[in-house]
Amino acid sequence: MIYKTNKAYITTTSVSCCAGNSELELFSNICEGISGIETDPTYFNETPAAIGKIQLNLNFFDNLIDKCDEVLSKSNLENFDDTLLVIGSSVGGINLTESLYFKEGDYKNIDPNYHNINTIQNILEQKFRFKDGI
């Protein structure tokens, strides 16, 4: 069996998580054992919960678009025809779910389509017109 091999290059990265909002901050915090996970007694009906909050002044989608803009700008590519954008997340639209829950105190009006990991892909495809390579 013959396998075709292609080379892949990582041209740039970006990060936004509770342990750091830049690669340098994240690496430094990991080395120092700082996770960014905190106990928040007010987050969920006065029940203490371990929460990893991203400390930004942007909402989830604005942060996502901002980070993607950053990666594309730093890549120095003239076009993105042969570009694969890799996104990692634990939950795609949790911010909408949480906002609605805290506003209404109930999950009945939550659209599960926005709580899907594909939410990130869909937002970026709409904003940047990326092609779905899969």
PDB file of N, CA and C in Angstrom, residues 6-81:
ATOM      1  N   ASN A   6       2.249  14.495   2.851  1.00  0.00           N
ATOM      2  CA  ASN A   6       2.307  15.940   2.678  1.00  0.00           C
ATOM      3  C   ASN A   6       2.957  16.541   3.910  1.00  0.00           C
ATOM      4  N   LYS A   7       3.645  17.617   3.721  1.00  0.00           N
ATOM      5  CA  LYS A   7       4.251  18.307   4.844  1.00  0.00           C
ATOM      6  C   LYS A   7       3.258  19.314   5.401  1.00  0.00           C
ATOM      7  N   ALA A   8       3.311  19.473   6.692  1.00  0.00           N
ATOM      8  CA  ALA A   8       2.472  20.463   7.362  1.00  0.00           C
ATOM      9  C   ALA A   8       3.371  21.351   8.205  1.00  0.00           C
ATOM     10  N   TYR A   9       3.068  22.620   8.224  1.00  0.00           N
ATOM     11  CA  TYR A   9       3.845  23.575   8.993  1.00  0.00           C
ATOM     12  C   TYR A   9       2.906  24.376   9.888  1.00  0.00           C
ATOM     13  N   ILE A  10       3.299  24.538  11.115  1.00  0.00           N
ATOM     14  CA  ILE A  10       2.550  25.406  12.019  1.00  0.00           C
ATOM     15  C   ILE A  10       3.189  26.781  11.894  1.00  0.00           C
ATOM     16  N   THR A  11       2.433  27.722  11.368  1.00  0.00           N
ATOM     17  CA  THR A  11       2.989  29.055  11.142  1.00  0.00           C
ATOM     18  C   THR A  11       2.773  29.983  12.324  1.00  0.00           C
ATOM     19  N   THR A  12       1.714  29.774  13.066  1.00  0.00           N
ATOM     20  CA  THR A  12       1.449  30.619  14.225  1.00  0.00           C
ATOM     21  C   THR A  12       0.367  29.991  15.094  1.00  0.00           C
ATOM     22  N   THR A  13       0.287  30.439  16.308  1.00  0.00           N
ATOM     23  CA  THR A  13      -0.713  29.939  17.250  1.00  0.00           C
ATOM     24  C   THR A  13      -1.272  31.102  18.047  1.00  0.00           C
ATOM     25  N   SER A  14      -2.351  30.821  18.739  1.00  0.00           N
ATOM     26  CA  SER A  14      -2.939  31.781  19.666  1.00  0.00           C
ATOM     27  C   SER A  14      -3.673  30.977  20.729  1.00  0.00           C
ATOM     28  N   VAL A  15      -3.833  31.547  21.882  1.00  0.00           N
ATOM     29  CA  VAL A  15      -4.477  30.827  22.972  1.00  0.00           C
ATOM     30  C   VAL A  15      -5.321  31.779  23.805  1.00  0.00           C
ATOM     31  N   SER A  16      -6.389  31.239  24.337  1.00  0.00           N
ATOM     32  CA  SER A  16      -7.237  31.973  25.265  1.00  0.00           C
ATOM     33  C   SER A  16      -7.844  30.946  26.206  1.00  0.00           C
ATOM     34  N   CYS A  17      -7.354  30.886  27.417  1.00  0.00           N
ATOM     35  CA  CYS A  17      -7.881  29.937  28.388  1.00  0.00           C
ATOM     36  C   CYS A  17      -7.718  30.495  29.796  1.00  0.00           C
ATOM     37  N   CYS A  18      -8.258  29.791  30.764  1.00  0.00           N
ATOM     38  CA  CYS A  18      -8.226  30.302  32.134  1.00  0.00           C
ATOM     39  C   CYS A  18      -6.807  30.367  32.699  1.00  0.00           C
ATOM     40  N   ALA A  19      -5.872  29.629  32.128  1.00  0.00           N
ATOM     41  CA  ALA A  19      -4.494  29.644  32.621  1.00  0.00           C
ATOM     42  C   ALA A  19      -3.632  30.685  31.911  1.00  0.00           C
ATOM     43  N   GLY A  20      -4.176  31.349  30.898  1.00  0.00           N
ATOM     44  CA  GLY A  20      -3.413  32.389  30.210  1.00  0.00           C
ATOM     45  C   GLY A  20      -4.040  32.813  28.910  1.00  0.00           C
ATOM     46  N   ASN A  21      -3.867  34.071  28.569  1.00  0.00           N
ATOM     47  CA  ASN A  21      -4.444  34.611  27.341  1.00  0.00           C
ATOM     48  C   ASN A  21      -3.406  34.868  26.261  1.00  0.00           C
ATOM     49  N   SER A  22      -2.223  34.331  26.469  1.00  0.00           N
ATOM     50  CA  SER A  22      -1.174  34.353  25.448  1.00  0.00           C
ATOM     51  C   SER A  22      -0.330  33.105  25.652  1.00  0.00           C
ATOM     52  N   GLU A  23       0.435  32.756  24.648  1.00  0.00           N
ATOM     53  CA  GLU A  23       1.275  31.567  24.748  1.00  0.00           C
ATOM     54  C   GLU A  23       2.282  31.699  25.891  1.00  0.00           C
ATOM     55  N   LEU A  24       2.889  32.882  26.018  1.00  0.00           N
ATOM     56  CA  LEU A  24       3.878  33.115  27.059  1.00  0.00           C
ATOM     57  C   LEU A  24       3.249  33.038  28.454  1.00  0.00           C
ATOM     58  N   GLU A  25       2.110  33.676  28.619  1.00  0.00           N
ATOM     59  CA  GLU A  25       1.423  33.642  29.917  1.00  0.00           C
ATOM     60  C   GLU A  25       0.991  32.214  30.274  1.00  0.00           C
ATOM     61  N   LEU A  26       0.472  31.488  29.312  1.00  0.00           N
ATOM     62  CA  LEU A  26       0.048  30.114  29.551  1.00  0.00           C
ATOM     63  C   LEU A  26       1.236  29.241  29.953  1.00  0.00           C
ATOM     64  N   PHE A  27       2.328  29.322  29.200  1.00  0.00           N
ATOM     65  CA  PHE A  27       3.502  28.518  29.507  1.00  0.00           C
ATOM     66  C   PHE A  27       4.043  28.853  30.893  1.00  0.00           C
ATOM     67  N   SER A  28       4.141  30.121  31.200  1.00  0.00           N
ATOM     68  CA  SER A  28       4.646  30.553  32.504  1.00  0.00           C
ATOM     69  C   SER A  28       3.763  30.031  33.629  1.00  0.00           C
ATOM     70  N   ASN A  29       2.460  30.156  33.473  1.00  0.00           N
ATOM     71  CA  ASN A  29       1.531  29.698  34.517  1.00  0.00           C
ATOM     72  C   ASN A  29       1.573  28.181  34.684  1.00  0.00           C
ATOM     73  N   ILE A  30       1.680  27.455  33.595  1.00  0.00           N
ATOM     74  CA  ILE A  30       1.787  25.992  33.690  1.00  0.00           C
ATOM     75  C   ILE A  30       3.059  25.612  34.445  1.00  0.00           C
ATOM     76  N   CYS A  31       4.180  26.270  34.115  1.00  0.00           N
ATOM     77  CA  CYS A  31       5.443  25.982  34.797  1.00  0.00           C
ATOM     78  C   CYS A  31       5.368  26.305  36.287  1.00  0.00           C
ATOM     79  N   GLU A  32       4.578  27.304  36.649  1.00  0.00           N
ATOM     80  CA  GLU A  32       4.441  27.694  38.048  1.00  0.00           C
ATOM     81  C   GLU A  32       3.298  26.962  38.749  1.00  0.00           C
ATOM     82  N   GLY A  33       2.602  26.074  38.045  1.00  0.00           N
ATOM     83  CA  GLY A  33       1.510  25.312  38.647  1.00  0.00           C
ATOM     84  C   GLY A  33       0.230  26.110  38.830  1.00  0.00           C
ATOM     85  N   ILE A  34       0.068  27.159  38.046  1.00  0.00           N
ATOM     86  CA  ILE A  34      -1.138  27.995  38.122  1.00  0.00           C
ATOM     87  C   ILE A  34      -2.114  27.515  37.055  1.00  0.00           C
ATOM     88  N   SER A  35      -3.266  26.999  37.473  1.00  0.00           N
ATOM     89  CA  SER A  35      -4.219  26.430  36.518  1.00  0.00           C
ATOM     90  C   SER A  35      -5.274  27.424  36.047  1.00  0.00           C
ATOM     91  N   GLY A  36      -5.580  28.387  36.872  1.00  0.00           N
ATOM     92  CA  GLY A  36      -6.657  29.308  36.538  1.00  0.00           C
ATOM     93  C   GLY A  36      -8.030  28.818  36.980  1.00  0.00           C
ATOM     94  N   ILE A  37      -8.097  27.613  37.494  1.00  0.00           N
ATOM     95  CA  ILE A  37      -9.357  27.067  38.003  1.00  0.00           C
ATOM     96  C   ILE A  37      -9.580  27.600  39.410  1.00  0.00           C
ATOM     97  N   GLU A  38     -10.746  28.154  39.642  1.00  0.00           N
ATOM     98  CA  GLU A  38     -11.075  28.723  40.951  1.00  0.00           C
ATOM     99  C   GLU A  38     -12.427  28.203  41.405  1.00  0.00           C
ATOM    100  N   THR A  39     -12.614  28.179  42.711  1.00  0.00           N
ATOM    101  CA  THR A  39     -13.919  27.844  43.264  1.00  0.00           C
ATOM    102  C   THR A  39     -14.746  29.115  43.328  1.00  0.00           C
ATOM    103  N   ASP A  40     -15.909  29.072  42.723  1.00  0.00           N
ATOM    104  CA  ASP A  40     -16.814  30.222  42.706  1.00  0.00           C
ATOM    105  C   ASP A  40     -18.095  29.829  43.418  1.00  0.00           C
ATOM    106  N   PRO A  41     -18.334  30.382  44.620  1.00  0.00           N
ATOM    107  CA  PRO A  41     -19.520  29.991  45.384  1.00  0.00           C
ATOM    108  C   PRO A  41     -20.816  30.607  44.857  1.00  0.00           C
ATOM    109  N   THR A  42     -20.740  31.571  43.959  1.00  0.00           N
ATOM    110  CA  THR A  42     -21.943  32.254  43.480  1.00  0.00           C
ATOM    111  C   THR A  42     -22.349  31.851  42.074  1.00  0.00           C
ATOM    112  N   TYR A  43     -21.578  31.012  41.449  1.00  0.00           N
ATOM    113  CA  TYR A  43     -21.777  30.735  40.030  1.00  0.00           C
ATOM    114  C   TYR A  43     -23.039  29.944  39.721  1.00  0.00           C
ATOM    115  N   PHE A  44     -23.339  28.963  40.519  1.00  0.00           N
ATOM    116  CA  PHE A  44     -24.431  28.057  40.188  1.00  0.00           C
ATOM    117  C   PHE A  44     -25.377  27.896  41.376  1.00  0.00           C
ATOM    118  N   ASN A  45     -26.329  28.812  41.494  1.00  0.00           N
ATOM    119  CA  ASN A  45     -27.337  28.761  42.558  1.00  0.00           C
ATOM    120  C   ASN A  45     -26.729  28.630  43.946  1.00  0.00           C
ATOM    121  N   GLU A  46     -25.699  29.445  44.202  1.00  0.00           N
ATOM    122  CA  GLU A  46     -25.033  29.461  45.509  1.00  0.00           C
ATOM    123  C   GLU A  46     -24.363  28.138  45.862  1.00  0.00           C
ATOM    124  N   THR A  47     -24.152  27.268  44.888  1.00  0.00           N
ATOM    125  CA  THR A  47     -23.440  26.015  45.098  1.00  0.00           C
ATOM    126  C   THR A  47     -22.015  26.201  44.602  1.00  0.00           C
ATOM    127  N   PRO A  48     -21.016  25.969  45.442  1.00  0.00           N
ATOM    128  CA  PRO A  48     -19.632  26.126  44.989  1.00  0.00           C
ATOM    129  C   PRO A  48     -19.332  25.226  43.793  1.00  0.00           C
ATOM    130  N   ALA A  49     -18.638  25.795  42.832  1.00  0.00           N
ATOM    131  CA  ALA A  49     -18.269  25.044  41.630  1.00  0.00           C
ATOM    132  C   ALA A  49     -16.851  25.430  41.225  1.00  0.00           C
ATOM    133  N   ALA A  50     -16.093  24.475  40.700  1.00  0.00           N
ATOM    134  CA  ALA A  50     -14.762  24.753  40.163  1.00  0.00           C
ATOM    135  C   ALA A  50     -14.944  25.292  38.753  1.00  0.00           C
ATOM    136  N   ILE A  51     -14.505  26.517  38.534  1.00  0.00           N
ATOM    137  CA  ILE A  51     -14.740  27.209  37.271  1.00  0.00           C
ATOM    138  C   ILE A  51     -13.416  27.700  36.704  1.00  0.00           C
ATOM    139  N   GLY A  52     -13.225  27.515  35.419  1.00  0.00           N
ATOM    140  CA  GLY A  52     -12.079  28.078  34.713  1.00  0.00           C
ATOM    141  C   GLY A  52     -12.570  29.217  33.846  1.00  0.00           C
ATOM    142  N   LYS A  53     -12.509  30.427  34.355  1.00  0.00           N
ATOM    143  CA  LYS A  53     -13.017  31.590  33.616  1.00  0.00           C
ATOM    144  C   LYS A  53     -11.898  32.237  32.810  1.00  0.00           C
ATOM    145  N   ILE A  54     -12.233  32.613  31.587  1.00  0.00           N
ATOM    146  CA  ILE A  54     -11.310  33.378  30.763  1.00  0.00           C
ATOM    147  C   ILE A  54     -11.502  34.839  31.130  1.00  0.00           C
ATOM    148  N   GLN A  55     -10.431  35.486  31.536  1.00  0.00           N
ATOM    149  CA  GLN A  55     -10.505  36.867  31.997  1.00  0.00           C
ATOM    150  C   GLN A  55     -10.304  37.838  30.834  1.00  0.00           C
ATOM    151  N   LEU A  56     -11.368  38.088  30.112  1.00  0.00           N
ATOM    152  CA  LEU A  56     -11.327  39.015  28.981  1.00  0.00           C
ATOM    153  C   LEU A  56     -12.521  39.943  29.035  1.00  0.00           C
ATOM    154  N   ASN A  57     -12.417  41.040  28.331  1.00  0.00           N
ATOM    155  CA  ASN A  57     -13.542  41.971  28.234  1.00  0.00           C
ATOM    156  C   ASN A  57     -14.400  41.693  27.014  1.00  0.00           C
ATOM    157  N   LEU A  58     -14.159  40.578  26.333  1.00  0.00           N
ATOM    158  CA  LEU A  58     -14.898  40.216  25.130  1.00  0.00           C
ATOM    159  C   LEU A  58     -15.809  39.034  25.417  1.00  0.00           C
ATOM    160  N   ASN A  59     -16.909  38.944  24.683  1.00  0.00           N
ATOM    161  CA  ASN A  59     -17.726  37.740  24.802  1.00  0.00           C
ATOM    162  C   ASN A  59     -17.066  36.608  24.016  1.00  0.00           C
ATOM    163  N   PHE A  60     -17.605  35.439  24.146  1.00  0.00           N
ATOM    164  CA  PHE A  60     -17.009  34.241  23.540  1.00  0.00           C
ATOM    165  C   PHE A  60     -16.765  34.411  22.048  1.00  0.00           C
ATOM    166  N   PHE A  61     -17.780  34.838  21.297  1.00  0.00           N
ATOM    167  CA  PHE A  61     -17.655  34.913  19.847  1.00  0.00           C
ATOM    168  C   PHE A  61     -16.717  36.035  19.414  1.00  0.00           C
ATOM    169  N   ASP A  62     -16.764  37.174  20.100  1.00  0.00           N
ATOM    170  CA  ASP A  62     -15.845  38.256  19.765  1.00  0.00           C
ATOM    171  C   ASP A  62     -14.400  37.848  20.047  1.00  0.00           C
ATOM    172  N   ASN A  63     -14.186  37.118  21.140  1.00  0.00           N
ATOM    173  CA  ASN A  63     -12.846  36.622  21.450  1.00  0.00           C
ATOM    174  C   ASN A  63     -12.386  35.618  20.397  1.00  0.00           C
ATOM    175  N   LEU A  64     -13.275  34.739  19.982  1.00  0.00           N
ATOM    176  CA  LEU A  64     -12.960  33.753  18.954  1.00  0.00           C
ATOM    177  C   LEU A  64     -12.531  34.438  17.666  1.00  0.00           C
ATOM    178  N   ILE A  65     -13.277  35.415  17.227  1.00  0.00           N
ATOM    179  CA  ILE A  65     -12.963  36.134  15.992  1.00  0.00           C
ATOM    180  C   ILE A  65     -11.672  36.937  16.153  1.00  0.00           C
ATOM    181  N   ASP A  66     -11.481  37.548  17.322  1.00  0.00           N
ATOM    182  CA  ASP A  66     -10.257  38.294  17.597  1.00  0.00           C
ATOM    183  C   ASP A  66      -9.028  37.386  17.530  1.00  0.00           C
ATOM    184  N   LYS A  67      -9.109  36.204  18.129  1.00  0.00           N
ATOM    185  CA  LYS A  67      -7.980  35.261  18.108  1.00  0.00           C
ATOM    186  C   LYS A  67      -7.720  34.753  16.694  1.00  0.00           C
ATOM    187  N   CYS A  68      -8.768  34.520  15.935  1.00  0.00           N
ATOM    188  CA  CYS A  68      -8.594  34.065  14.553  1.00  0.00           C
ATOM    189  C   CYS A  68      -7.964  35.176  13.710  1.00  0.00           C
ATOM    190  N   ASP A  69      -8.407  36.397  13.884  1.00  0.00           N
ATOM    191  CA  ASP A  69      -7.781  37.535  13.200  1.00  0.00           C
ATOM    192  C   ASP A  69      -6.292  37.606  13.520  1.00  0.00           C
ATOM    193  N   GLU A  70      -5.962  37.397  14.802  1.00  0.00           N
ATOM    194  CA  GLU A  70      -4.565  37.429  15.242  1.00  0.00           C
ATOM    195  C   GLU A  70      -3.737  36.362  14.535  1.00  0.00           C
ATOM    196  N   VAL A  71      -4.253  35.147  14.487  1.00  0.00           N
ATOM    197  CA  VAL A  71      -3.529  34.051  13.843  1.00  0.00           C
ATOM    198  C   VAL A  71      -3.355  34.323  12.352  1.00  0.00           C
ATOM    199  N   LEU A  72      -4.395  34.762  11.691  1.00  0.00           N
ATOM    200  CA  LEU A  72      -4.311  35.018  10.255  1.00  0.00           C
ATOM    201  C   LEU A  72      -3.342  36.156   9.955  1.00  0.00           C
ATOM    202  N   SER A  73      -3.356  37.199  10.783  1.00  0.00           N
ATOM    203  CA  SER A  73      -2.437  38.323  10.579  1.00  0.00           C
ATOM    204  C   SER A  73      -0.986  37.906  10.781  1.00  0.00           C
ATOM    205  N   LYS A  74      -0.718  37.100  11.794  1.00  0.00           N
ATOM    206  CA  LYS A  74       0.654  36.668  12.090  1.00  0.00           C
ATOM    207  C   LYS A  74       1.161  35.612  11.119  1.00  0.00           C
ATOM    208  N   SER A  75       0.280  34.985  10.369  1.00  0.00           N
ATOM    209  CA  SER A  75       0.692  33.880   9.499  1.00  0.00           C
ATOM    210  C   SER A  75       1.494  34.337   8.289  1.00  0.00           C
ATOM    211  N   ASN A  76       1.318  35.571   7.872  1.00  0.00           N
ATOM    212  CA  ASN A  76       1.995  36.120   6.700  1.00  0.00           C
ATOM    213  C   ASN A  76       1.690  35.356   5.416  1.00  0.00           C
ATOM    214  N   LEU A  77       0.582  34.664   5.368  1.00  0.00           N
ATOM    215  CA  LEU A  77       0.180  33.965   4.154  1.00  0.00           C
ATOM    216  C   LEU A  77      -0.583  34.921   3.244  1.00  0.00           C
ATOM    217  N   GLU A  78      -0.375  34.785   1.941  1.00  0.00           N
ATOM    218  CA  GLU A  78      -1.074  35.639   0.991  1.00  0.00           C
ATOM    219  C   GLU A  78      -2.476  35.133   0.695  1.00  0.00           C
ATOM    220  N   ASN A  79      -2.655  33.823   0.760  1.00  0.00           N
ATOM    221  CA  ASN A  79      -3.988  33.251   0.606  1.00  0.00           C
ATOM    222  C   ASN A  79      -4.074  32.027   1.508  1.00  0.00           C
ATOM    223  N   PHE A  80      -5.268  31.546   1.695  1.00  0.00           N
ATOM    224  CA  PHE A  80      -5.492  30.447   2.623  1.00  0.00           C
ATOM    225  C   PHE A  80      -6.073  29.217   1.916  1.00  0.00           C
ATOM    226  N   ASP A  81      -5.792  29.086   0.617  1.00  0.00           N
ATOM    227  CA  ASP A  81      -6.341  27.984  -0.165  1.00  0.00           C
ATOM    228  C   ASP A  81      -5.923  26.615   0.375  1.00  0.00           C
TER     229      ASP A  81
END
